[in-house]
Amino acid sequence: MWDYSEKVKDHFFRPRNVGEIENPDAVGEVGSLACGDSLKLMLKLDKSGRIVDVKFKTFGCGSAIASASALTEMVNGKTLDEVAKITDNDIADYLDGLPEQKMHCSVMGREALEAAIASYRGIKIEKPVEEGTIVCKCFGVTDNKIVHEVREHKLTTIEQVTNYCKAGGGCRSCHPQIQAIIDEVWQKEKEKAIIESARKPVKKLTNIQKMKLIQETIERDIRPALQSDGGDIELIDIDGDRVMVSFRGSCVECPSSKVTLKSTVEAKLQEFVADTIIVEEVAS
Amino acid sequence: MKVVYTDNNATTMVAPEVIEAMLPYFTEHYGNPSSMHSFGGQVAKKIDSARQQVADILGADPSEIVFTSCGTESDNAAIWGILRANPHKRHIVTSRVEHPAVYNLGKYLAQSGYHVTELGVDSNGMLNLNELADAVREDTAIVSIMYANNETGVIFPIEEIGAIVKQKGSVLHTDAVQAVGKIPLDLSKSTIDLLTLSGHKLHAPKGVGALFVRKGITFSPFIIGGHQEKNRRGGTENVPSIIGLGKACELAKKFMSEETTRVKQLRDKLEDEILKKAPDPRVNGHRTQRLPNTTNLSFEFVEGEAILLLLNEKGICASSGSACTSGSLEPSHVLRAMGVPFTAVHGSVRLSLSRYNTMEDVDYIIEHLPPIIRRLREISPYGRETKVKEQTTRISARI
């Protein structure tokens, strides 16, 4: 027995906006009978592109019907630009949460909405996540889609991937591939995180630490580059986030030194010390 | 809230007579049947009479009955017991519609270096016996084929199966958890070597089962420990439950004719009326080679979990083989093995009755189930008029 929230039960037992619209402006259809659930979403828009009527039909379980019903309430009266921002989690949150194993129901809602928007805008399903190589043959899920769900929902197990996009829920023969995708995504994220943490100290710096870090960054990442062009830079003073420098050598005469100040010196200091750093050139 | 319980293939109500028989063994008679003193010894005597009661419903000898903790343990004990006693034989034969206790054990054995042949079924859920004859080899340690299917109620011709197995010199185990208590069995003139039964499917409590092991069958114990059950199953006996199981078997024997007449009439009326009143129904499984209490119906273009939730709101307890209720994303392995069309495979409902059901229960379901299906059909984007050009290949490729 699933532990459904009161809101899921309400939307299942009394689904809103069931039916079809004659001459709809936008239609989004996802899923299939074979897969066990599907959703057909129909929208009617006014001249300003605002949704004035919405209807759905769903083949699926309790939470699939509830997710579709909730989605129609969420989009009604909004513009396409506004509803384009709705995520799977928004739908689940609107229903006070869905059981983990049922998250794919909210994903189906978001995908039907995406498809409807694309149909209205005449885009021939521009969905980069759907491209790629099929990993799960049972449910026709691609590697790109799995990568997308893993990143978006921070998934770490095959079971979670199955909950969100059904991949791996059938014959299970693709489980090693799914695990490899999860490992690859998080290996990359880990590497990125290591680089990030090397760049920026997480903790708030004391004044002494900040001054030291500014000096180090100038010595390590800024001066060598300027010196290779025959120029140089000198740190004059630091006042809070204001860093005062003075150019030396060829930089003094260089017409692009103003650009260098912002694009190189300030950018490097923001990257390695703090986002709030402002660099100013002062007369020595 | 009114409760109409029609999920008796999942579990049953414990019969009041069974509870009454059990109670003294929680209170005054708490002795250990293995003890030397008469305080424990009188409990051992009561276990003997429970063993006799279980043997009686099967037409077996009491010495052939081993008490276990459940049907799954009995299945494991039977298959492992034969495999361990015959280490040179590395092949087993089973079917694609077995209960998970055997089905998943088969998968496990296949991964552990055994050769496993899974026999398929036709659209009625029936085996092809020629296929079975071809499958049994010289190194086949055991053939494990269920007596009656838990989802569809389909009954296999187990004696014909046994004759083939005997002719080929192998051993036959049958999971008869759904059959015992619903249809008459007589193991005194049978080709069955090992048989599994479970207490909670026949109005005894959960947590007790039994395994019939025919005299002369070489069998290694599955649970190794004390000398209980004549060294065939270690562990102190679950005394109250064993006594409950004995009583439940005695009652089942007494009510057997009712199961095959009154309960069957209730099932037939329920099935016939639902088939008439609900849109696009079908029966899954053979219509006559079937348990008298079970009907497995599919309703096209709707999904089983949604049906169950709406039935639940009316207090009606049932099961479904739909993906969303199975805990996986695939619908029931039994319905898929039968090749139930993909338009119907997600919309199955199993109603399983017992002697405690009444005509009033049946009328209540007949009143409420068809409107539920119609309501879900209004929400469903599919229907008869829909040109169904779905990926049929995808479904068949998956089985």
XYZ file of C-alpha atoms in Angstrom:
683
model
C 0.000 0.000 0.000
C 1.449 3.325 -1.005
C 1.615 6.068 1.553
C -0.033 8.847 -0.429
C -0.469 12.351 0.964
C -3.972 13.705 1.523
C -3.440 16.002 -1.442
C -2.545 13.101 -3.755
C -5.665 11.259 -2.605
C -7.779 14.376 -3.126
C -6.519 14.844 -6.692
C -6.916 11.131 -7.420
C -10.444 10.798 -6.071
C -11.577 14.170 -7.437
C -9.359 14.840 -10.450
C -9.622 18.397 -11.830
C -9.904 19.252 -15.520
C -10.407 15.758 -16.916
C -11.377 15.710 -20.568
C -10.432 17.044 -23.962
C -10.450 20.505 -25.564
C -11.870 20.945 -29.016
C -9.284 22.591 -31.266
C -6.620 22.936 -28.587
C -3.742 25.341 -29.147
C -1.218 22.979 -27.655
C -1.147 19.223 -27.027
C 1.503 17.260 -25.180
C 1.437 13.474 -25.139
C 3.917 11.249 -23.317
C 4.062 7.601 -22.253
C 2.220 4.655 -23.747
C -0.129 1.809 -22.917
C 2.744 -0.630 -23.126
C 4.792 1.322 -20.602
C 1.976 1.333 -18.070
C 1.237 5.034 -17.969
C 0.602 7.949 -20.289
C -0.638 11.498 -20.186
C -2.317 13.692 -22.788
C -2.342 17.369 -21.881
C -4.356 19.939 -23.876
C -4.100 23.718 -23.576
C -6.172 26.637 -24.866
C -4.460 30.037 -24.941
C -5.743 33.603 -25.291
C -4.188 36.201 -27.597
C -1.606 37.216 -25.045
C -0.387 33.629 -24.733
C -2.034 32.993 -21.392
C -3.507 29.547 -20.665
C -7.286 29.957 -20.389
C -8.303 26.315 -20.451
C -6.517 23.069 -19.709
C -7.662 19.460 -19.837
C -5.988 16.095 -19.385
C -6.470 12.394 -19.888
C -4.312 9.857 -18.093
C -3.803 6.140 -18.211
C -1.987 5.170 -15.063
C -1.919 4.624 -11.353
C -3.268 6.829 -8.568
C -0.302 9.155 -8.405
C -0.147 9.479 -12.214
C -3.745 10.718 -12.237
C -3.093 12.981 -9.226
C 0.069 14.446 -10.795
C -1.775 15.259 -14.010
C -4.675 16.828 -12.132
C -2.292 18.907 -10.013
C -0.409 20.052 -13.093
C -3.593 21.404 -14.684
C -4.256 23.505 -11.563
C -0.685 24.757 -11.547
C -0.697 25.956 -15.166
C -4.198 27.377 -15.502
C -4.173 31.181 -15.944
C -0.400 31.391 -16.467
C 1.630 32.227 -19.548
C 3.691 29.613 -21.376
C 6.895 31.319 -20.232
C 5.759 31.037 -16.633
C 4.744 27.379 -16.848
C 7.898 26.431 -18.759
C 9.720 26.841 -15.463
C 7.684 24.127 -13.685
C 9.879 21.184 -12.647
C 9.091 17.605 -11.575
C 9.781 18.617 -8.004
C 7.319 21.523 -8.238
C 4.573 19.059 -9.175
C 5.549 16.673 -6.365
C 5.734 19.577 -3.877
C 2.314 20.822 -4.959
C 0.975 17.387 -3.952
C 2.827 17.495 -0.590
C 5.264 14.947 -1.946
C 5.101 11.643 -3.800
C 6.510 8.275 -2.706
C 10.074 7.910 -4.068
C 9.032 5.043 -6.329
C 6.386 7.272 -7.880
C 8.508 10.273 -8.800
C 8.334 9.263 -12.468
C 4.659 10.305 -12.349
C 5.685 13.936 -11.768
C 8.374 13.567 -14.444
C 5.627 12.481 -16.849
C 3.686 15.652 -15.991
C 6.648 17.916 -16.667
C 7.425 16.104 -19.929
C 3.830 16.399 -21.175
C 3.970 20.114 -20.400
C 7.276 20.472 -22.252
C 5.819 18.631 -25.218
C 2.727 20.866 -25.200
C 4.821 24.043 -25.122
C 7.016 22.718 -27.917
C 3.965 21.846 -30.014
C 2.573 25.358 -29.547
C 5.821 27.026 -30.459
C 6.118 24.778 -33.482
C 9.368 23.347 -32.249
C 9.758 19.811 -33.401
C 10.393 18.431 -29.900
C 13.612 20.151 -29.113
C 14.587 17.972 -26.269
C 18.282 17.427 -26.035
C 17.814 15.043 -23.132
C 15.872 12.642 -25.318
C 18.722 12.267 -27.744
C 21.534 9.869 -27.165
C 21.883 6.140 -26.993
C 19.153 3.901 -25.588
C 20.348 2.358 -22.325
C 17.109 0.859 -20.959
C 15.515 -1.068 -23.802
C 12.440 -2.037 -21.772
C 11.330 1.583 -21.331
C 13.342 3.220 -24.119
C 15.401 5.528 -21.875
C 18.561 7.138 -23.260
C 21.872 7.794 -21.561
C 21.322 11.569 -21.832
C 17.988 11.316 -20.072
C 19.548 9.296 -17.248
C 22.417 11.793 -16.898
C 19.828 14.601 -16.769
C 17.789 12.932 -13.991
C 20.918 11.974 -12.010
C 22.152 15.590 -12.062
C 18.764 17.247 -11.563
C 17.707 15.114 -8.584
C 21.170 14.215 -7.251
C 20.512 10.491 -7.661
C 23.125 8.035 -6.428
C 21.534 4.582 -6.808
C 20.030 2.559 -9.660
C 16.809 2.271 -7.666
C 16.483 6.063 -7.562
C 17.118 6.313 -11.298
C 14.318 3.781 -11.843
C 12.011 5.815 -9.607
C 12.575 8.981 -11.595
C 12.681 7.784 -15.216
C 11.852 4.047 -15.102
C 15.230 3.112 -16.591
C 16.320 -0.246 -15.196
C 12.838 -1.186 -13.995
C 12.317 -3.977 -16.498
C 14.678 -6.837 -17.298
C 17.493 -5.157 -15.320
C 20.107 -6.079 -17.897
C 21.085 -2.391 -18.180
C 21.872 -2.040 -14.453
C 25.666 -2.120 -14.986
C 25.343 0.673 -17.585
C 23.168 2.789 -15.290
C 25.655 2.317 -12.459
C 28.456 3.377 -14.812
C 26.507 6.541 -15.731
C 25.904 7.386 -12.062
C 29.590 6.810 -11.277
C 30.690 8.930 -14.226
C 28.394 11.851 -13.360
C 29.502 11.922 -9.730
C 33.166 11.358 -10.589
C 32.973 14.449 -12.807
C 31.087 16.384 -10.152
C 33.667 15.354 -7.575
C 36.520 16.535 -9.772
C 34.690 19.794 -10.354
C 34.123 20.189 -6.639
C 37.814 19.614 -5.908
C 38.763 22.301 -8.400
C 36.111 24.640 -6.974
C 37.252 24.145 -3.423
C 40.868 24.753 -4.436
C 39.815 27.995 -6.024
C 37.701 29.481 -3.347
C 37.944 29.158 0.383
C 34.596 28.107 1.765
C 34.948 29.855 5.088
C 34.736 33.581 5.559
C 38.272 34.958 5.580
C 39.793 37.076 8.296
C 41.373 40.345 7.139
C 44.864 38.907 7.519
C 43.939 35.762 5.536
C 42.318 37.847 2.843
C 45.352 40.114 2.463
C 47.640 37.100 2.323
C 45.459 35.395 -0.279
C 45.323 38.552 -2.399
C 49.114 38.814 -2.290
C 49.553 35.139 -3.147
C 47.097 35.304 -6.049
C 48.821 38.369 -7.504
C 52.214 36.674 -7.200
C 51.069 33.320 -8.583
C 48.407 34.064 -11.182
C 48.763 37.705 -12.240
C 52.345 38.976 -12.171
C 53.940 36.167 -14.225
C 51.457 36.801 -17.059
C 52.092 40.564 -17.065
C 55.842 40.099 -16.728
C 55.904 37.864 -19.790
C 54.642 40.920 -21.743
C 57.258 43.183 -20.176
C 54.861 44.680 -17.669
C 54.164 44.280 -13.964
C 51.822 45.219 -11.183
C 52.251 46.306 -7.578
C 49.826 45.914 -4.703
C 49.473 49.288 -3.037
C 46.748 48.886 -0.434
C 43.705 46.868 0.616
C 40.613 48.411 2.174
C 37.904 45.826 2.811
C 37.008 44.466 -0.621
C 38.765 47.342 -2.419
C 42.133 46.300 -3.770
C 44.367 49.153 -4.968
C 47.061 48.385 -7.474
C 49.492 50.236 -9.682
C 50.803 49.103 -13.072
C 54.545 48.958 -13.797
C 56.717 48.532 -16.871
C 55.041 48.339 -20.259
C 51.637 48.165 -18.625
C 51.884 51.847 -17.712
C 51.848 52.851 -21.373
C 49.561 49.993 -22.490
C 46.205 51.256 -23.867
C 44.495 48.009 -22.846
C 45.666 48.065 -19.263
C 42.181 49.290 -18.197
C 40.733 46.080 -19.682
C 43.473 43.983 -18.115
C 42.637 45.498 -14.755
C 39.066 44.200 -14.887
C 39.317 41.089 -17.071
C 42.457 39.669 -15.553
C 43.348 41.192 -12.199
C 39.859 41.608 -10.787
C 38.592 38.373 -12.340
C 41.440 36.333 -10.842
C 41.017 37.894 -7.413
C 37.263 37.276 -7.522
C 37.890 33.695 -8.541
C 40.444 32.873 -5.869
C 39.629 35.259 -3.013
C 36.050 36.556 -2.969
C 33.286 37.461 -5.457
C 33.028 40.886 -3.894
C 36.559 42.088 -4.690
C 36.809 45.372 -6.585
C 40.142 46.344 -8.099
C 41.109 49.986 -8.570
C 44.138 51.492 -10.210
C 45.852 54.175 -8.148
C 48.842 56.397 -8.764
C 51.926 55.150 -7.061
C -16.047 1.087 7.439
C -17.566 -1.921 5.671
C -14.885 -4.407 4.637
C -15.446 -6.954 1.901
C -12.414 -9.196 1.944
C -11.785 -10.866 -1.402
C -8.020 -11.228 -1.263
C -7.863 -14.739 0.154
C -5.046 -15.861 -2.143
C -2.909 -13.246 -0.365
C -3.915 -14.308 3.117
C -7.000 -15.467 4.977
C -8.831 -14.721 8.170
C -7.760 -17.023 10.997
C -10.740 -19.247 11.761
C -12.167 -18.633 15.264
C -11.930 -22.395 15.989
C -8.237 -22.226 15.099
C -7.569 -19.380 17.508
C -9.432 -21.230 20.218
C -7.336 -24.353 19.658
C -4.116 -22.303 19.797
C -4.720 -20.189 22.893
C -3.907 -22.782 25.611
C -0.486 -23.266 24.017
C 0.359 -19.619 24.673
C -0.874 -19.809 28.262
C -0.851 -22.997 30.308
C 0.805 -25.481 27.913
C 4.005 -23.614 27.182
C 6.338 -26.593 27.544
C 9.004 -27.506 25.002
C 7.921 -30.598 23.067
C 11.523 -31.884 23.148
C 11.649 -31.886 26.975
C 11.828 -35.111 28.955
C 9.201 -34.050 31.494
C 5.553 -34.699 30.929
C 4.820 -30.935 30.990
C 6.612 -30.697 27.647
C 5.705 -34.216 26.566
C 1.981 -33.448 26.462
C 2.755 -30.659 23.976
C 4.683 -33.144 21.819
C 1.600 -35.355 21.771
C -0.521 -32.425 20.601
C 1.974 -31.754 17.790
C 1.621 -35.392 16.768
C -2.118 -34.970 16.450
C -1.617 -31.761 14.424
C 0.705 -33.744 12.160
C -2.029 -36.332 11.763
C -4.562 -33.595 10.869
C -2.240 -32.177 8.201
C -1.518 -35.676 6.860
C -5.264 -36.367 6.699
C -6.102 -33.485 4.389
C -3.322 -34.626 2.039
C -3.928 -38.359 2.248
C -0.364 -38.715 3.508
C 1.318 -40.510 6.373
C 2.090 -38.301 9.410
C 5.757 -39.290 9.181
C 5.861 -37.577 5.788
C 4.942 -34.136 7.214
C 7.675 -31.651 8.205
C 6.546 -28.421 9.873
C 8.218 -25.229 8.656
C 7.798 -21.483 9.169
C 6.032 -20.697 5.872
C 5.442 -21.694 2.286
C 8.631 -20.020 1.118
C 10.680 -22.026 3.608
C 8.990 -25.241 2.481
C 9.812 -24.439 -1.167
C 13.429 -23.662 -0.317
C 13.708 -26.738 1.891
C 12.322 -28.964 -0.885
C 14.548 -27.670 -3.663
C 17.740 -27.251 -1.622
C 17.018 -30.510 0.196
C 16.996 -32.456 -3.078
C 19.899 -30.555 -4.647
C 22.114 -31.165 -1.604
C 21.185 -34.816 -1.470
C 22.044 -35.195 -5.168
C 25.142 -33.024 -5.660
C 26.035 -34.636 -8.987
C 22.751 -33.489 -10.555
C 22.929 -29.831 -11.588
C 19.718 -29.315 -13.555
C 16.284 -28.223 -12.398
C 13.036 -27.695 -14.287
C 10.433 -25.143 -13.251
C 7.912 -22.822 -14.915
C 7.702 -19.146 -15.784
C 4.595 -18.651 -13.672
C 5.816 -19.930 -10.301
C 5.341 -17.999 -7.063
C 8.428 -15.844 -6.276
C 9.474 -18.421 -3.644
C 10.319 -20.840 -6.461
C 10.665 -18.374 -9.359
C 13.355 -16.255 -7.730
C 15.090 -19.290 -6.226
C 15.333 -20.607 -9.792
C 16.897 -17.319 -10.916
C 19.335 -17.519 -8.004
C 20.294 -21.104 -8.828
C 20.815 -20.187 -12.476
C 23.289 -17.530 -11.339
C 24.968 -19.993 -9.009
C 26.021 -22.472 -11.659
C 22.929 -24.669 -11.917
C 21.154 -25.252 -15.214
C 17.568 -24.095 -14.944
C 14.865 -24.755 -17.539
C 11.811 -22.518 -17.211
C 8.785 -23.901 -19.019
C 6.519 -21.399 -20.728
C 2.723 -21.341 -20.694
C 0.077 -20.675 -23.334
C -2.463 -17.836 -23.306
C -4.650 -19.849 -20.886
C -1.724 -20.210 -18.523
C -1.353 -23.943 -19.287
C 1.897 -25.874 -19.724
C 2.861 -27.845 -22.792
C 3.583 -31.320 -21.433
C 5.640 -32.325 -24.479
C 7.916 -29.436 -23.658
C 8.208 -30.777 -20.117
C 9.044 -34.281 -21.362
C 11.803 -32.811 -23.530
C 13.162 -30.697 -20.693
C 13.700 -33.416 -18.073
C 17.180 -34.925 -18.465
C 19.336 -37.524 -16.783
C 20.925 -34.880 -14.563
C 17.615 -33.237 -13.593
C 17.672 -33.264 -9.797
C 14.173 -31.865 -9.320
C 11.151 -30.623 -11.225
C 9.283 -27.912 -9.294
C 5.893 -27.014 -10.768
C 3.128 -25.344 -8.796
C -0.169 -27.105 -8.200
C -2.351 -24.043 -8.739
C -1.363 -20.519 -9.698
C -1.762 -17.861 -7.022
C -2.616 -15.086 -9.503
C -4.926 -16.788 -11.971
C -5.994 -19.881 -10.034
C -5.038 -22.064 -13.013
C -4.538 -25.702 -11.944
C -1.768 -27.681 -13.597
C -2.321 -31.401 -14.407
C 0.125 -32.331 -11.682
C -0.391 -36.104 -11.862
C 0.333 -36.127 -15.598
C 3.387 -33.995 -14.901
C 4.415 -36.439 -12.167
C 4.053 -39.415 -14.511
C 6.456 -37.793 -16.977
C 8.905 -36.897 -14.203
C 8.799 -40.455 -12.801
C 9.327 -41.953 -16.232
C 12.432 -39.803 -16.612
C 13.682 -40.791 -13.151
C 13.548 -37.374 -11.511
C 11.825 -35.957 -8.418
C 8.669 -33.812 -8.447
C 8.077 -30.969 -6.002
C 4.870 -28.941 -6.144
C 4.020 -25.685 -4.416
C 0.423 -26.444 -3.437
C -0.005 -23.408 -1.179
C -3.077 -22.253 -3.134
C -4.534 -25.715 -3.679
C -4.560 -27.188 -0.172
C -7.920 -26.536 1.427
C -9.543 -25.404 -1.833
C -9.545 -28.620 -3.838
C -9.278 -32.258 -2.679
C -5.805 -33.818 -2.791
C -4.829 -37.438 -2.275
C -1.124 -38.077 -1.985
C -1.613 -41.757 -1.144
C -1.977 -42.441 -4.860
C 0.036 -39.664 -6.367
C 3.244 -39.072 -8.290
C 4.140 -36.053 -6.136
C 7.348 -36.500 -4.112
C 7.393 -33.214 -2.205
C 4.566 -30.751 -1.565
C 4.495 -27.295 0.008
C 1.589 -25.901 2.000
C 1.175 -22.713 4.000
C -0.965 -22.061 7.068
C -2.191 -18.552 6.414
C -3.761 -19.441 3.073
C -6.216 -21.812 4.760
C -7.346 -19.891 7.833
C -4.380 -20.747 10.079
C -2.035 -17.974 11.227
C 0.948 -16.562 9.325
C 4.351 -17.992 10.203
C 3.651 -21.701 9.838
C 3.836 -24.061 6.887
C 4.541 -27.670 6.123
C 6.463 -29.755 3.642
C 5.350 -33.211 2.599
C 8.344 -35.441 1.870
C 7.395 -38.848 0.502
C 8.899 -41.854 2.298
C 12.014 -43.034 0.535
C 12.969 -39.621 -0.896
C 16.550 -38.708 -0.015
C 16.436 -35.242 1.426
C 18.975 -33.050 3.273
C 17.686 -30.649 5.919
C 17.535 -26.991 4.911
C 17.757 -25.634 8.460
C 20.439 -27.478 10.364
C 20.166 -27.597 14.135
C 18.456 -29.798 16.693
C 16.844 -33.157 16.056
C 13.320 -31.725 15.708
C 11.086 -32.985 12.900
C 13.168 -36.190 12.776
C 16.306 -34.275 11.837
C 14.582 -32.767 8.811
C 14.147 -29.245 10.207
C 16.108 -27.865 13.146
C 14.569 -25.321 15.517
C 12.077 -25.432 18.385
C 8.583 -25.972 17.040
C 6.203 -23.018 16.685
C 3.801 -24.945 18.885
C 0.643 -22.776 18.908
C 0.811 -22.189 15.149
C 1.425 -25.847 14.369
C -1.629 -26.720 16.463
C -3.522 -23.964 14.629
C -2.436 -25.399 11.274
C -3.632 -28.843 12.330
C -7.016 -27.461 13.314
C -7.239 -25.418 10.091
C -6.579 -28.566 8.023
C -9.261 -30.436 9.908
C -11.726 -27.587 9.202
C -10.651 -27.337 5.562
C -11.373 -31.039 5.089
C -14.788 -30.580 6.658
C -15.614 -27.561 4.449
C -14.030 -28.917 1.258
C -17.343 -29.613 -0.442
C -18.446 -26.057 0.346
C -15.335 -24.635 -1.343
C -16.059 -26.527 -4.521
C -19.794 -25.751 -4.537
C -20.981 -22.629 -2.707
C -17.699 -20.674 -2.995
C -17.455 -21.663 -6.653
C -21.017 -20.450 -7.272
C -20.174 -17.120 -5.669
C -17.054 -16.791 -7.829
C -18.943 -17.742 -10.991
C -21.710 -15.233 -10.335
C -19.193 -12.511 -9.523
C -17.221 -13.206 -12.673
C -20.225 -13.523 -14.986
C -21.844 -10.316 -13.763
C -18.648 -8.267 -13.931
C -17.976 -9.556 -17.460
C -21.460 -8.379 -18.448
C -21.406 -5.008 -16.726
C -17.868 -3.610 -16.984
C -16.374 -2.266 -20.221
C -13.833 -4.369 -22.144
C -13.172 -7.103 -19.601
C -11.388 -10.430 -20.039
C -10.648 -13.408 -17.825
C -6.977 -14.225 -17.402
C -6.404 -17.957 -17.219
C -8.163 -21.193 -18.111
C -11.888 -20.967 -17.317
C -12.380 -24.525 -16.050
C -8.941 -25.830 -14.998
C -9.069 -23.343 -12.174
C -9.412 -23.000 -8.400
C -13.057 -22.555 -7.379
C -12.376 -19.317 -5.451
C -10.258 -17.244 -7.847
C -11.032 -14.909 -10.694
C -8.399 -12.808 -12.416
C -9.985 -10.150 -14.599
C -8.386 -7.528 -16.805
C -10.024 -4.314 -17.909
C -8.508 -2.825 -21.001
C -7.159 0.750 -21.097
C -7.183 1.263 -17.321
C -4.546 0.649 -14.694
C -4.783 -1.799 -11.803
C -3.522 0.313 -8.924
C -6.094 2.987 -9.680
C -8.802 0.300 -9.640
C -7.566 -1.014 -6.280
C -7.531 2.468 -4.731
C -11.122 3.073 -5.776
C -12.168 -0.416 -4.603
C -10.383 0.270 -1.320
C -12.496 3.379 -0.866
C -15.544 1.122 -0.977
C -13.939 -1.255 1.523
C -13.282 -3.939 -1.088
C -9.926 -5.723 -0.703
C -8.422 -7.160 -3.897
C -5.055 -7.491 -5.671
C -3.644 -6.534 -9.021
C -0.805 -7.688 -11.225
C -0.203 -4.160 -12.473
C 3.291 -2.720 -12.464
C 2.440 -0.053 -9.902
C 1.287 -2.614 -7.345
C 4.044 -5.132 -7.918
C 6.667 -2.825 -6.461
C 8.495 -2.912 -9.777
C 7.709 -1.235 -13.075
C 6.827 -4.441 -14.829
C 3.397 -5.996 -14.645
C 3.016 -9.505 -13.205
C 5.439 -12.105 -14.585
C 2.543 -14.561 -14.732
C 0.369 -12.376 -16.995
C 3.368 -11.539 -19.175
C 4.287 -15.225 -19.510
C 0.694 -15.828 -20.674
C 1.065 -13.097 -23.267
C -1.872 -11.061 -21.965
C -2.249 -8.185 -24.476
C -0.500 -4.994 -23.426
C -3.836 -3.154 -23.515
C -4.996 -5.359 -20.636
C -1.870 -6.444 -18.775
C -1.747 -3.326 -16.596
C -5.436 -3.444 -15.758
C -5.742 -6.755 -13.943
C -7.657 -7.371 -10.727
C -7.627 -10.597 -8.758
C -10.625 -11.385 -6.579
C -10.163 -14.471 -4.408
C -12.961 -15.691 -2.153
C -13.165 -17.933 0.876
C -15.875 -19.801 2.743
C -16.410 -16.652 4.813
C -17.663 -14.678 1.803
C -21.395 -14.267 1.230
C -23.733 -13.535 -1.656
C -24.093 -10.072 -0.148
C -20.322 -9.522 -0.619
C -20.549 -10.627 -4.218
C -23.523 -8.357 -4.939
C -21.694 -5.442 -3.328
C -18.685 -5.924 -5.636
C -20.940 -6.374 -8.679
C -22.564 -3.055 -7.769
C -19.343 -1.101 -7.277
C -16.660 -2.498 -9.588
C -18.194 -1.721 -13.018
C -18.734 2.018 -12.253
C -15.116 2.225 -11.083
C -13.891 0.866 -14.414
C -16.171 3.268 -16.318
C -14.909 6.181 -14.217
C -11.279 5.339 -15.011
C -12.140 4.880 -18.676
C -13.417 8.475 -18.719
C -9.996 9.626 -17.516
C -8.059 7.288 -19.831
C -6.883 8.634 -23.207
C -7.299 5.143 -24.684
C -10.316 3.130 -25.703
C -11.788 0.821 -28.315
C -11.857 3.667 -30.823
C -8.181 4.371 -30.279
C -6.016 3.082 -33.031
C -3.629 1.128 -30.885
C -0.347 1.141 -32.688
C 1.813 0.730 -29.669
C 5.119 -0.969 -29.338
C 3.881 -4.541 -29.145
C 7.370 -5.689 -29.973
C 8.631 -3.969 -26.879
C 6.355 -5.990 -24.593
C 7.016 -9.301 -26.260
C 10.751 -8.640 -26.329
C 10.705 -8.146 -22.589
C 9.162 -11.459 -21.628
